[in-house]
């Protein structure tokens, strides 16, 4: 059966924290080309604070995601804190009553996360933001479920969509956020938010695949 348990799923957040910590400089370097250069630093701060909180009081997947989301909303400045905070809290809420999580449950949670972010962000595909990753990833997962794909295959396709969305931002002109003030000068550089969003989506996907194989 292609499902993993709520209790075992907490390792997903462990791997998310590690991925952000390991890519702190990479994300800041990207951000420094057309932004403030602090995206990786801020993300690392929030995820590391989550690590400290979970070391004091561990929990299942839903609890861990809620802890992460709340810390990001309260402790991280700029737009990324509220956006990613909403993202993780929405997934946590959608999964909190699920003892076992398969493709249907994960898709429902992911769609809920996108819907919550849409409430606070007007960005669309083509605006050079994390939405260039999140929107096609959610659509790909939804279609994979409708097409009867296996959970691992759906995760692979979602990750591929995330990577394609991230890379597509290189040739875009920023339309939203601080980098939008640069106009044409923002073209030729990957959007840092799309880079971190892709990292998060693919890290979660790979962690889930490992759980399904266990």
Short mmCIF file of C-alpha atoms in Angstrom, two decimals, residues 43-183:
data_model
loop_
_atom_site.label_atom_id
_atom_site.label_comp_id
_atom_site.label_asym_id
_atom_site.label_seq_id
_atom_site.Cartn_x
_atom_site.Cartn_y
_atom_site.Cartn_z
CA UNK A 43 15.25 30.77 5.75
CA UNK A 44 18.05 29.13 7.68
CA UNK A 45 17.16 31.15 10.77
CA UNK A 46 13.54 30.00 10.71
CA UNK A 47 14.25 26.35 9.97
CA UNK A 48 17.00 26.20 12.59
CA UNK A 49 14.65 27.68 15.20
CA UNK A 50 12.21 24.92 14.25
CA UNK A 51 14.96 22.35 14.78
CA UNK A 52 15.53 23.71 18.27
CA UNK A 53 11.80 23.65 19.04
CA UNK A 54 11.36 20.08 17.81
CA UNK A 55 14.42 18.93 19.76
CA UNK A 56 12.65 20.14 22.88
CA UNK A 57 9.24 18.70 21.97
CA UNK A 58 8.95 16.29 19.07
CA UNK A 59 5.73 15.24 17.41
CA UNK A 60 4.21 13.65 14.34
CA UNK A 61 4.25 15.10 10.82
CA UNK A 62 1.30 17.44 11.33
CA UNK A 63 2.72 18.76 14.61
CA UNK A 64 6.17 19.28 13.09
CA UNK A 65 4.77 21.12 10.05
CA UNK A 66 2.62 23.34 12.26
CA UNK A 67 5.64 24.15 14.42
CA UNK A 68 7.65 25.06 11.34
CA UNK A 69 4.87 27.15 9.83
CA UNK A 70 4.24 29.15 12.99
CA UNK A 71 7.93 29.88 13.50
CA UNK A 72 8.32 31.07 9.91
CA UNK A 73 5.32 33.39 10.25
CA UNK A 74 6.52 34.84 13.55
CA UNK A 75 10.29 34.95 13.12
CA UNK A 76 11.06 35.58 9.45
CA UNK A 77 10.77 39.01 7.89
CA UNK A 78 9.78 39.99 4.39
CA UNK A 79 7.30 38.09 2.26
CA UNK A 80 8.78 34.61 2.58
CA UNK A 81 7.89 34.09 6.24
CA UNK A 82 4.13 34.54 5.80
CA UNK A 83 4.09 32.65 2.48
CA UNK A 84 5.96 29.58 3.66
CA UNK A 85 4.29 29.81 7.05
CA UNK A 86 0.90 29.57 5.35
CA UNK A 87 2.18 26.75 3.16
CA UNK A 88 3.30 24.50 5.99
CA UNK A 89 0.40 25.33 8.32
CA UNK A 90 -2.10 24.50 5.58
CA UNK A 91 -0.49 21.11 4.92
CA UNK A 92 -0.41 20.44 8.66
CA UNK A 93 -4.10 21.24 9.06
CA UNK A 94 -5.11 19.09 6.08
CA UNK A 95 -3.19 16.10 7.40
CA UNK A 96 -3.77 16.37 11.14
CA UNK A 97 -6.60 13.81 11.26
CA UNK A 98 -4.96 11.40 8.81
CA UNK A 99 -3.18 8.44 10.41
CA UNK A 100 -1.97 7.22 7.03
CA UNK A 101 -1.05 9.45 4.11
CA UNK A 102 -1.19 8.41 0.46
CA UNK A 103 -1.35 10.26 -2.82
CA UNK A 104 -4.95 11.44 -2.31
CA UNK A 105 -4.26 12.82 1.15
CA UNK A 106 -1.03 14.50 0.09
CA UNK A 107 -2.61 16.03 -2.99
CA UNK A 108 -5.47 17.41 -0.90
CA UNK A 109 -2.99 18.97 1.51
CA UNK A 110 -0.86 20.43 -1.27
CA UNK A 111 -3.87 21.98 -3.01
CA UNK A 112 -4.97 23.47 0.33
CA UNK A 113 -1.50 24.98 0.76
CA UNK A 114 -1.64 26.62 -2.66
CA UNK A 115 -5.14 27.95 -1.95
CA UNK A 116 -3.97 29.53 1.31
CA UNK A 117 -0.99 31.20 -0.35
CA UNK A 118 -3.27 32.57 -3.07
CA UNK A 119 -5.18 34.39 -0.32
CA UNK A 120 -2.16 36.56 0.44
CA UNK A 121 -0.28 36.60 -2.87
CA UNK A 122 -1.62 37.87 -6.21
CA UNK A 123 1.35 36.36 -8.09
CA UNK A 124 0.73 34.13 -11.08
CA UNK A 125 2.90 31.99 -13.35
CA UNK A 126 5.17 34.33 -15.27
CA UNK A 127 5.64 36.89 -12.49
CA UNK A 128 9.05 35.46 -11.44
CA UNK A 129 8.11 34.27 -7.94
CA UNK A 130 7.72 31.01 -6.07
CA UNK A 131 4.32 30.68 -7.76
CA UNK A 132 6.17 29.72 -10.94
CA UNK A 133 7.09 26.56 -9.03
CA UNK A 134 4.11 26.05 -6.75
CA UNK A 135 1.28 26.38 -9.28
CA UNK A 136 2.60 23.89 -11.89
CA UNK A 137 3.70 21.49 -9.14
CA UNK A 138 0.21 21.43 -7.66
CA UNK A 139 -1.38 21.01 -11.09
CA UNK A 140 0.99 18.14 -11.91
CA UNK A 141 0.23 16.30 -8.68
CA UNK A 142 -3.50 16.77 -9.19
CA UNK A 143 -3.32 15.43 -12.75
CA UNK A 144 -1.16 12.46 -11.68
CA UNK A 145 -3.80 11.49 -9.13
CA UNK A 146 -6.59 11.84 -11.71
CA UNK A 147 -4.60 9.74 -14.19
CA UNK A 148 -4.16 6.93 -11.66
CA UNK A 149 -0.39 7.32 -11.34
CA UNK A 150 1.43 5.71 -8.43
CA UNK A 151 2.40 7.92 -5.49
CA UNK A 152 6.17 7.71 -6.27
CA UNK A 153 5.57 8.49 -9.95
CA UNK A 154 3.37 11.44 -9.04
CA UNK A 155 6.08 12.75 -6.72
CA UNK A 156 8.70 12.42 -9.46
CA UNK A 157 6.50 14.30 -11.92
CA UNK A 158 5.75 17.00 -9.35
CA UNK A 159 9.46 17.45 -8.66
CA UNK A 160 10.20 17.69 -12.39
CA UNK A 161 7.50 20.37 -12.72
CA UNK A 162 9.03 22.25 -9.78
CA UNK A 163 12.49 22.20 -11.38
CA UNK A 164 11.09 23.35 -14.73
CA UNK A 165 9.21 26.16 -13.02
CA UNK A 166 12.30 27.25 -11.11
CA UNK A 167 14.45 27.30 -14.24
CA UNK A 168 11.78 29.18 -16.20
CA UNK A 169 12.21 32.21 -13.92
CA UNK A 170 15.72 32.84 -15.30
CA UNK A 171 14.36 34.35 -18.52
CA UNK A 172 11.56 36.28 -16.83
CA UNK A 173 11.32 39.95 -15.88
CA UNK A 174 10.20 40.31 -12.26
CA UNK A 175 6.70 41.76 -11.92
CA UNK A 176 6.20 41.49 -8.17
CA UNK A 177 8.43 42.24 -5.19
CA UNK A 178 11.57 44.33 -4.78
CA UNK A 179 13.28 42.89 -7.83
CA UNK A 180 10.41 44.18 -10.00
CA UNK A 181 11.96 47.66 -9.67
CA UNK A 182 14.91 46.44 -11.74
CA UNK A 183 12.79 45.84 -14.82
#
